[in-house]
mmCIF file of C-alpha atoms in Angstrom:
data_model
loop_
_atom_site.group_PDB
_atom_site.id
_atom_site.type_symbol
_atom_site.label_atom_id
_atom_site.label_comp_id
_atom_site.label_asym_id
_atom_site.label_seq_id
_atom_site.Cartn_x
_atom_site.Cartn_y
_atom_site.Cartn_z
ATOM 1 C CA MET F 1 -10.320 -15.852 -13.988
ATOM 2 C CA THR F 2 -9.075 -14.912 -10.501
ATOM 3 C CA ILE F 3 -6.910 -11.921 -9.609
ATOM 4 C CA SER F 4 -4.730 -10.915 -6.925
ATOM 5 C CA LEU F 5 -4.572 -7.712 -6.024
ATOM 6 C CA PHE F 6 -1.719 -6.034 -3.412
ATOM 7 C CA SER F 7 -2.270 -3.249 -1.374
ATOM 8 C CA GLY F 8 -0.393 0.032 -1.784
ATOM 9 C CA GLN F 9 1.002 2.812 0.822
ATOM 10 C CA GLY F 10 -1.327 4.204 2.772
ATOM 11 C CA SER F 11 -2.656 0.926 3.820
ATOM 12 C CA GLN F 12 -0.800 0.223 6.870
ATOM 13 C CA TYR F 13 -1.867 0.260 10.139
ATOM 14 C CA GLN F 14 -0.489 -1.207 13.733
ATOM 15 C CA GLY F 15 -0.960 -5.360 14.422
ATOM 16 C CA MET F 16 -1.807 -5.663 10.689
ATOM 17 C CA GLY F 17 -1.679 -9.581 9.581
ATOM 18 C CA LYS F 18 -0.894 -10.672 13.266
ATOM 19 C CA ASP F 19 -3.722 -12.704 13.943
ATOM 20 C CA ILE F 20 -3.306 -14.612 10.303
ATOM 21 C CA ALA F 21 0.365 -15.016 11.468
ATOM 22 C CA GLU F 22 -0.378 -16.592 14.598
ATOM 23 C CA ALA F 23 -2.782 -19.129 13.128
ATOM 24 C CA PHE F 24 -0.643 -20.049 9.865
ATOM 25 C CA PRO F 25 2.734 -20.994 10.136
ATOM 26 C CA VAL F 26 3.644 -21.272 6.764
ATOM 27 C CA THR F 27 3.571 -17.808 7.165
ATOM 28 C CA ALA F 28 6.991 -17.439 9.239
ATOM 29 C CA GLU F 29 8.973 -17.746 6.105
ATOM 30 C CA VAL F 30 8.500 -14.517 4.997
ATOM 31 C CA TYR F 31 8.975 -12.732 8.492
ATOM 32 C CA ASP F 32 12.144 -14.515 8.579
ATOM 33 C CA THR F 33 13.898 -13.913 5.677
ATOM 34 C CA GLY F 34 12.577 -10.054 5.551
ATOM 35 C CA SER F 35 13.778 -9.717 9.113
ATOM 36 C CA GLU F 36 17.061 -11.150 7.914
ATOM 37 C CA ILE F 37 17.568 -8.627 4.843
ATOM 38 C CA LEU F 38 15.852 -5.478 6.155
ATOM 39 C CA ASP F 39 17.883 -6.456 9.219
ATOM 40 C CA THR F 40 15.005 -5.383 11.698
ATOM 41 C CA ASP F 41 12.068 -7.488 13.268
ATOM 42 C CA LEU F 42 8.893 -7.359 10.984
ATOM 43 C CA ARG F 43 6.906 -8.979 13.260
ATOM 44 C CA ALA F 44 7.431 -5.917 15.899
ATOM 45 C CA LEU F 45 7.217 -3.641 12.884
ATOM 46 C CA CYS F 46 4.158 -5.207 11.576
ATOM 47 C CA PHE F 47 2.559 -5.626 14.816
ATOM 48 C CA ASP F 48 3.892 -2.879 17.656
ATOM 49 C CA THR F 49 5.013 -0.140 16.047
ATOM 50 C CA PRO F 50 2.915 3.130 16.612
ATOM 51 C CA PRO F 51 0.757 4.607 13.469
ATOM 52 C CA ASP F 52 3.351 7.608 13.102
ATOM 53 C CA GLU F 53 6.572 5.307 13.359
ATOM 54 C CA LEU F 54 5.021 2.775 10.969
ATOM 55 C CA SER F 55 3.621 5.348 8.394
ATOM 56 C CA ARG F 56 7.070 6.482 7.385
ATOM 57 C CA THR F 57 8.154 5.392 4.153
ATOM 58 C CA ILE F 58 10.955 3.751 5.179
ATOM 59 C CA ASN F 59 8.837 1.274 7.630
ATOM 60 C CA ALA F 60 5.079 1.231 5.756
ATOM 61 C CA GLN F 61 6.457 -0.095 2.365
ATOM 62 C CA PRO F 62 8.274 -3.140 3.450
ATOM 63 C CA ALA F 63 5.590 -3.751 6.455
ATOM 64 C CA ILE F 64 2.745 -3.801 3.956
ATOM 65 C CA MET F 65 4.583 -6.143 1.408
ATOM 66 C CA THR F 66 5.231 -8.565 4.567
ATOM 67 C CA THR F 67 1.400 -8.162 5.316
ATOM 68 C CA SER F 68 0.702 -8.663 1.557
ATOM 69 C CA LEU F 69 2.641 -11.796 1.073
ATOM 70 C CA VAL F 70 1.232 -13.795 4.444
ATOM 71 C CA CYS F 71 -2.394 -13.070 3.262
ATOM 72 C CA LEU F 72 -1.312 -14.636 0.099
ATOM 73 C CA LYS F 73 0.818 -17.604 1.517
ATOM 74 C CA ALA F 74 -2.515 -17.989 4.106
ATOM 75 C CA ALA F 75 -5.086 -18.313 1.399
ATOM 76 C CA LEU F 76 -2.526 -20.397 -1.038
ATOM 77 C CA SER F 77 -2.687 -23.191 1.842
ATOM 78 C CA LYS F 78 -6.918 -22.985 1.756
ATOM 79 C CA ARG F 79 -6.556 -23.991 -1.347
ATOM 80 C CA PHE F 80 -6.790 -20.466 -3.416
ATOM 81 C CA SER F 81 -5.477 -20.583 -6.872
ATOM 82 C CA PHE F 82 -5.188 -17.331 -9.377
ATOM 83 C CA GLU F 83 -4.235 -16.641 -13.420
ATOM 84 C CA GLY F 84 -3.431 -13.170 -12.570
ATOM 85 C CA VAL F 85 -1.650 -10.473 -10.369
ATOM 86 C CA ALA F 86 -1.492 -6.637 -10.199
ATOM 87 C CA GLY F 87 -0.570 -4.456 -7.442
ATOM 88 C CA HIS F 88 -0.628 -0.713 -6.904
ATOM 89 C CA SER F 89 2.445 1.113 -6.717
ATOM 90 C CA LEU F 90 4.672 -0.873 -3.871
ATOM 91 C CA GLY F 91 2.020 -3.500 -4.152
ATOM 92 C CA GLU F 92 3.725 -4.392 -7.603
ATOM 93 C CA TYR F 93 6.369 -6.205 -5.578
ATOM 94 C CA ALA F 94 4.214 -8.304 -3.943
ATOM 95 C CA ALA F 95 3.205 -8.933 -7.205
ATOM 96 C CA MET F 96 6.104 -10.084 -8.884
ATOM 97 C CA TYR F 97 6.964 -12.533 -6.052
ATOM 98 C CA ALA F 98 3.350 -13.793 -6.700
ATOM 99 C CA ALA F 99 4.146 -14.351 -10.443
ATOM 100 C CA GLY F 100 7.127 -15.893 -10.043
ATOM 101 C CA ILE F 101 9.007 -13.063 -11.577
ATOM 102 C CA ILE F 102 11.364 -12.530 -8.327
ATOM 103 C CA SER F 103 12.322 -14.781 -5.261
ATOM 104 C CA LEU F 104 11.088 -13.812 -1.872
ATOM 105 C CA GLU F 105 14.816 -12.628 -1.072
ATOM 106 C CA ASP F 106 15.187 -10.204 -4.180
ATOM 107 C CA ALA F 107 11.521 -8.840 -2.905
ATOM 108 C CA PHE F 108 12.569 -7.724 0.210
ATOM 109 C CA ARG F 109 15.643 -6.308 -1.063
ATOM 110 C CA LEU F 110 14.161 -4.282 -3.660
ATOM 111 C CA ILE F 111 11.844 -2.953 -1.129
ATOM 112 C CA LYS F 112 14.413 -2.446 1.038
ATOM 113 C CA ALA F 113 16.557 -0.264 -1.428
ATOM 114 C CA ARG F 114 12.832 1.548 -2.719
ATOM 115 C CA ALA F 115 11.528 2.478 0.241
ATOM 116 C CA ALA F 116 15.124 4.223 1.717
ATOM 117 C CA ALA F 117 15.161 5.906 -1.822
ATOM 118 C CA MET F 118 11.887 7.425 -1.674
ATOM 119 C CA GLU F 119 12.129 8.714 1.614
ATOM 120 C CA SER F 120 15.973 10.090 1.114
ATOM 121 C CA ALA F 121 14.142 11.667 -2.193
ATOM 122 C CA ALA F 122 10.973 12.875 -0.098
ATOM 123 C CA ALA F 123 13.244 14.470 2.429
ATOM 124 C CA GLU F 124 15.479 16.874 -0.189
ATOM 125 C CA HIS F 125 12.021 17.517 -2.393
ATOM 126 C CA ARG F 126 9.063 18.915 -0.387
ATOM 127 C CA GLY F 127 6.408 17.224 -1.937
ATOM 128 C CA THR F 128 2.756 16.191 -1.064
ATOM 129 C CA MET F 129 -0.298 14.321 -2.672
ATOM 130 C CA ALA F 130 -3.905 14.540 -2.505
ATOM 131 C CA ALA F 131 -7.219 12.083 -3.686
ATOM 132 C CA VAL F 132 -9.456 14.544 -6.591
ATOM 133 C CA MET F 133 -12.711 12.376 -6.236
ATOM 134 C CA LYS F 134 -16.154 13.698 -8.723
ATOM 135 C CA LEU F 135 -14.325 14.746 -11.454
ATOM 136 C CA GLU F 136 -12.754 12.883 -14.663
ATOM 137 C CA PRO F 137 -9.415 12.212 -15.114
ATOM 138 C CA LYS F 138 -8.907 14.159 -17.723
ATOM 139 C CA LYS F 139 -10.133 17.171 -16.270
ATOM 140 C CA VAL F 140 -7.673 16.778 -13.621
ATOM 141 C CA GLU F 141 -4.700 15.963 -15.537
ATOM 142 C CA GLU F 142 -5.331 19.327 -17.912
ATOM 143 C CA ILE F 143 -5.832 21.279 -14.730
ATOM 144 C CA CYS F 144 -2.426 20.091 -13.369
ATOM 145 C CA ASN F 145 -0.827 20.583 -16.747
ATOM 146 C CA SER F 146 -1.901 24.330 -16.871
ATOM 147 C CA ALA F 147 -0.985 25.068 -12.912
ATOM 148 C CA ARG F 148 1.883 27.367 -12.328
ATOM 149 C CA GLU F 149 3.916 25.600 -9.759
ATOM 150 C CA TYR F 150 4.400 22.027 -10.224
ATOM 151 C CA VAL F 151 1.567 19.255 -9.962
ATOM 152 C CA SER F 152 1.146 16.041 -11.790
ATOM 153 C CA ALA F 153 -1.886 13.528 -12.009
ATOM 154 C CA VAL F 154 -0.207 10.321 -11.023
ATOM 155 C CA ASN F 155 -2.605 7.550 -10.028
ATOM 156 C CA PHE F 156 -5.482 6.778 -11.979
ATOM 157 C CA ASN F 157 -7.714 4.889 -9.508
ATOM 158 C CA SER F 158 -10.997 4.765 -10.785
ATOM 159 C CA PRO F 159 -12.987 6.624 -13.304
ATOM 160 C CA ALA F 160 -14.266 8.844 -10.369
ATOM 161 C CA GLN F 161 -10.671 9.124 -8.604
ATOM 162 C CA THR F 162 -7.357 10.843 -9.520
ATOM 163 C CA VAL F 163 -4.427 11.171 -7.129
ATOM 164 C CA ILE F 164 -2.261 14.144 -7.825
ATOM 165 C CA ALA F 165 1.226 14.872 -6.835
ATOM 166 C CA GLY F 166 3.389 18.068 -6.443
ATOM 167 C CA THR F 167 5.054 20.973 -4.465
ATOM 168 C CA PRO F 168 2.840 21.571 -1.701
ATOM 169 C CA GLU F 169 2.380 24.971 -3.247
ATOM 170 C CA GLY F 170 1.462 22.940 -6.531
ATOM 171 C CA VAL F 171 -1.019 20.971 -4.998
ATOM 172 C CA ASN F 172 -2.581 23.655 -3.626
ATOM 173 C CA GLU F 173 -3.206 26.128 -6.524
ATOM 174 C CA VAL F 174 -4.901 23.664 -8.417
ATOM 175 C CA THR F 175 -6.906 22.001 -5.238
ATOM 176 C CA GLU F 176 -8.891 25.916 -5.560
ATOM 177 C CA VAL F 177 -9.493 25.085 -9.121
ATOM 178 C CA PHE F 178 -11.059 21.770 -8.241
ATOM 179 C CA LYS F 179 -12.921 23.273 -5.422
ATOM 180 C CA GLU F 180 -14.860 25.721 -7.415
ATOM 181 C CA LEU F 181 -15.376 22.824 -9.771
ATOM 182 C CA LYS F 182 -17.505 20.754 -7.282
ATOM 183 C CA ALA F 183 -15.109 18.368 -6.556
ATOM 184 C CA LYS F 184 -14.129 16.876 -3.758
ATOM 185 C CA VAL F 185 -10.014 16.737 -2.672
ATOM 186 C CA VAL F 186 -8.711 15.058 -0.104
ATOM 187 C CA PRO F 187 -5.110 14.944 1.458
ATOM 188 C CA LEU F 188 -3.157 11.906 1.773
ATOM 189 C CA LYS F 189 -0.922 11.386 4.678
ATOM 190 C CA VAL F 190 2.190 10.707 2.858
ATOM 191 C CA ALA F 191 5.780 12.332 2.748
ATOM 192 C CA GLY F 192 6.398 12.881 -0.341
ATOM 193 C CA ALA F 193 5.194 13.562 -3.685
ATOM 194 C CA PHE F 194 5.167 9.794 -5.271
ATOM 195 C CA HIS F 195 5.161 8.793 -8.783
ATOM 196 C CA SER F 196 6.036 12.269 -10.314
ATOM 197 C CA LYS F 197 9.483 13.892 -11.223
ATOM 198 C CA LEU F 198 9.984 15.150 -7.240
ATOM 199 C CA MET F 199 11.341 10.928 -7.136
ATOM 200 C CA GLU F 200 13.898 11.394 -10.019
ATOM 201 C CA SER F 201 16.749 11.221 -7.375
ATOM 202 C CA ALA F 202 15.177 8.027 -5.771
ATOM 203 C CA ALA F 203 14.298 6.572 -8.800
ATOM 204 C CA ALA F 204 18.495 6.453 -10.192
ATOM 205 C CA ALA F 205 19.333 5.491 -6.512
ATOM 206 C CA PHE F 206 16.939 2.522 -6.413
ATOM 207 C CA TYR F 207 17.881 1.738 -9.893
ATOM 208 C CA GLU F 208 21.481 0.670 -9.169
ATOM 209 C CA THR F 209 19.847 -2.008 -6.602
ATOM 210 C CA ALA F 210 17.832 -3.518 -9.256
ATOM 211 C CA LYS F 211 20.059 -4.108 -11.969
ATOM 212 C CA THR F 212 21.922 -6.803 -9.613
ATOM 213 C CA VAL F 213 18.264 -8.810 -9.446
ATOM 214 C CA SER F 214 17.758 -11.328 -11.975
ATOM 215 C CA PHE F 215 14.175 -11.535 -12.723
ATOM 216 C CA GLY F 216 12.142 -14.463 -14.279
ATOM 217 C CA LYS F 217 9.377 -14.904 -16.694
ATOM 218 C CA PRO F 218 5.856 -14.474 -15.007
ATOM 219 C CA ASN F 219 4.022 -17.858 -14.643
ATOM 220 C CA VAL F 220 0.576 -16.097 -14.473
ATOM 221 C CA LYS F 221 -0.459 -13.202 -16.256
ATOM 222 C CA TYR F 222 1.060 -9.582 -14.658
ATOM 223 C CA TYR F 223 -0.447 -6.567 -15.430
ATOM 224 C CA SER F 224 2.008 -3.178 -14.983
ATOM 225 C CA ASN F 225 1.132 0.290 -13.394
ATOM 226 C CA VAL F 226 3.400 1.866 -15.693
ATOM 227 C CA THR F 227 1.831 0.471 -18.904
ATOM 228 C CA GLY F 228 -1.500 0.182 -17.691
ATOM 229 C CA GLY F 229 -1.643 -3.670 -19.494
ATOM 230 C CA GLU F 230 -0.470 -6.589 -19.135
ATOM 231 C CA LEU F 231 3.557 -7.422 -19.806
ATOM 232 C CA THR F 232 3.312 -10.360 -22.383
ATOM 233 C CA GLU F 233 7.189 -9.677 -22.492
ATOM 234 C CA LEU F 234 8.893 -8.467 -19.632
ATOM 235 C CA PRO F 235 10.992 -5.798 -20.688
ATOM 236 C CA ASP F 236 14.245 -4.807 -18.756
ATOM 237 C CA MET F 237 12.749 -5.211 -15.187
ATOM 238 C CA ALA F 238 15.140 -2.694 -13.340
ATOM 239 C CA GLU F 239 14.762 0.263 -15.927
ATOM 240 C CA LEU F 240 10.731 -0.479 -15.798
ATOM 241 C CA LEU F 241 10.692 -0.310 -12.013
ATOM 242 C CA ALA F 242 13.294 2.769 -11.857
ATOM 243 C CA LYS F 243 10.751 4.234 -14.330
ATOM 244 C CA HIS F 244 7.573 2.982 -11.839
ATOM 245 C CA ILE F 245 8.999 5.439 -8.952
ATOM 246 C CA VAL F 246 8.643 8.448 -11.478
ATOM 247 C CA SER F 247 5.583 7.549 -13.441
ATOM 248 C CA PRO F 248 1.890 7.974 -13.004
ATOM 249 C CA VAL F 249 -0.187 4.155 -11.751
ATOM 250 C CA ARG F 250 -2.429 3.504 -14.354
ATOM 251 C CA PHE F 251 -4.886 1.135 -12.250
ATOM 252 C CA THR F 252 -7.979 2.199 -13.910
ATOM 253 C CA SER F 253 -6.192 0.731 -17.668
ATOM 254 C CA GLU F 254 -4.916 -2.197 -15.539
ATOM 255 C CA LEU F 255 -8.414 -3.607 -14.280
ATOM 256 C CA ASN F 256 -10.066 -2.853 -17.643
ATOM 257 C CA ALA F 257 -7.283 -4.819 -19.338
ATOM 258 C CA MET F 258 -8.108 -7.891 -16.790
ATOM 259 C CA GLN F 259 -11.896 -7.784 -17.493
ATOM 260 C CA GLU F 260 -11.465 -7.828 -21.206
ATOM 261 C CA ALA F 261 -9.074 -10.752 -20.863
ATOM 262 C CA GLY F 262 -11.843 -12.874 -18.767
ATOM 263 C CA ALA F 263 -11.305 -11.793 -15.362
ATOM 264 C CA ASN F 264 -14.457 -11.351 -13.220
ATOM 265 C CA LYS F 265 -13.199 -12.249 -9.693
ATOM 266 C CA PHE F 266 -10.538 -9.856 -7.250
ATOM 267 C CA ALA F 267 -8.667 -10.904 -4.512
ATOM 268 C CA GLU F 268 -6.943 -8.259 -2.710
ATOM 269 C CA PHE F 269 -4.124 -9.385 -0.169
ATOM 270 C CA GLY F 270 -3.143 -6.708 2.478
ATOM 271 C CA PRO F 271 -3.745 -4.261 5.164
ATOM 272 C CA GLY F 272 -7.305 -2.218 3.877
ATOM 273 C CA LYS F 273 -9.852 -2.607 0.937
ATOM 274 C CA THR F 274 -8.636 0.542 -1.060
ATOM 275 C CA LEU F 275 -8.091 -1.663 -3.962
ATOM 276 C CA THR F 276 -11.333 -3.688 -3.579
ATOM 277 C CA GLY F 277 -13.439 -0.600 -3.844
ATOM 278 C CA LEU F 278 -11.664 0.583 -6.758
ATOM 279 C CA VAL F 279 -12.774 -2.568 -8.117
ATOM 280 C CA LYS F 280 -16.608 -2.216 -7.616
ATOM 281 C CA LYS F 281 -16.226 1.162 -8.449
ATOM 282 C CA THR F 282 -14.454 0.554 -11.813
ATOM 283 C CA LEU F 283 -16.263 -2.472 -13.064
ATOM 284 C CA SER F 284 -19.522 -4.005 -13.399
ATOM 285 C CA GLY F 285 -19.876 -7.854 -13.390
ATOM 286 C CA VAL F 286 -17.401 -8.768 -11.091
ATOM 287 C CA SER F 287 -16.656 -9.874 -7.597
ATOM 288 C CA ALA F 288 -13.917 -8.591 -5.073
ATOM 289 C CA PHE F 289 -12.709 -9.169 -1.650
ATOM 290 C CA ASN F 290 -10.087 -8.382 0.646
ATOM 291 C CA ILE F 291 -7.863 -10.619 2.514
ATOM 292 C CA GLU F 292 -5.984 -8.926 5.428
ATOM 293 C CA ASN F 293 -6.875 -10.770 8.696
ATOM 294 C CA LEU F 294 -8.550 -14.272 10.126
ATOM 295 C CA GLN F 295 -12.404 -12.872 9.147
ATOM 296 C CA THR F 296 -11.776 -12.012 6.136
ATOM 297 C CA LEU F 297 -9.566 -14.792 5.066
ATOM 298 C CA GLU F 298 -12.143 -17.222 6.022
ATOM 299 C CA GLY F 299 -15.454 -15.092 4.745
ATOM 300 C CA ALA F 300 -13.625 -14.698 0.939
ATOM 301 C CA ASP F 301 -15.404 -16.401 -2.025
ATOM 302 C CA ILE F 302 -11.912 -17.506 -3.221
ATOM 303 C CA TYR F 303 -11.655 -20.909 -2.904
ATOM 304 C CA GLU F 304 -11.725 -24.172 -5.048
#
């Protein structure tokens, strides 16, 4: 069984997807549709925007989703097929489109509202994030829960990598403890404490848009960050997606659930290869490929 994975925030870079866009005219629909809804030139945003500006939440989220969908459409035109989808954080929106849950137009409407709400919340509540390596996730959670200042474990990425989020004071407090335990702590270049309670205002604002969207049943297996498993019966998706903004990303649980269901091949669509690396660190006996440019598109062993 083949699973399509979709990149999360932080993977963006200037020029992403450009060679695929130029080589595959079928991808024009993504840029044209998104540009109209966002009222911005998505080609210019993805190809020409300087890194500092591109890394802003309000720019990074739509740019990454665009690139992910462009890479997917190019692969589909080469006879790629898949039986399941999952995304990491904002990657869930590309995954929902790929699974037939939402239209292309609604994918852009949702990501426009999400990015704006999260950028606003980050400006309102100072927050930061860091990746903790070489320490068991349960230990990371335990230390965060005992901190004086606010900090929480928010991304369970692999057995050896957990991302934390909170106030700068909270993250600094637990970082000292982690270093004493010989763990590696890497600050993330993000503007807020995503997937934590500091995003509550973003979840509330986003819900107002999400509740106006029509969600259909998936036509392939769809795995959720919030539950850590397959959604066999879709809940109130507007509520789930709002909750997603303030809930941990249970990616390790998702990967294990996929393998238990028979997944043995993973294709990551979008900039970078973060998820491909997490698959390889978490699962054994599977193959994983990232598709972000013409070279990786042609070289991936994912086609019929």
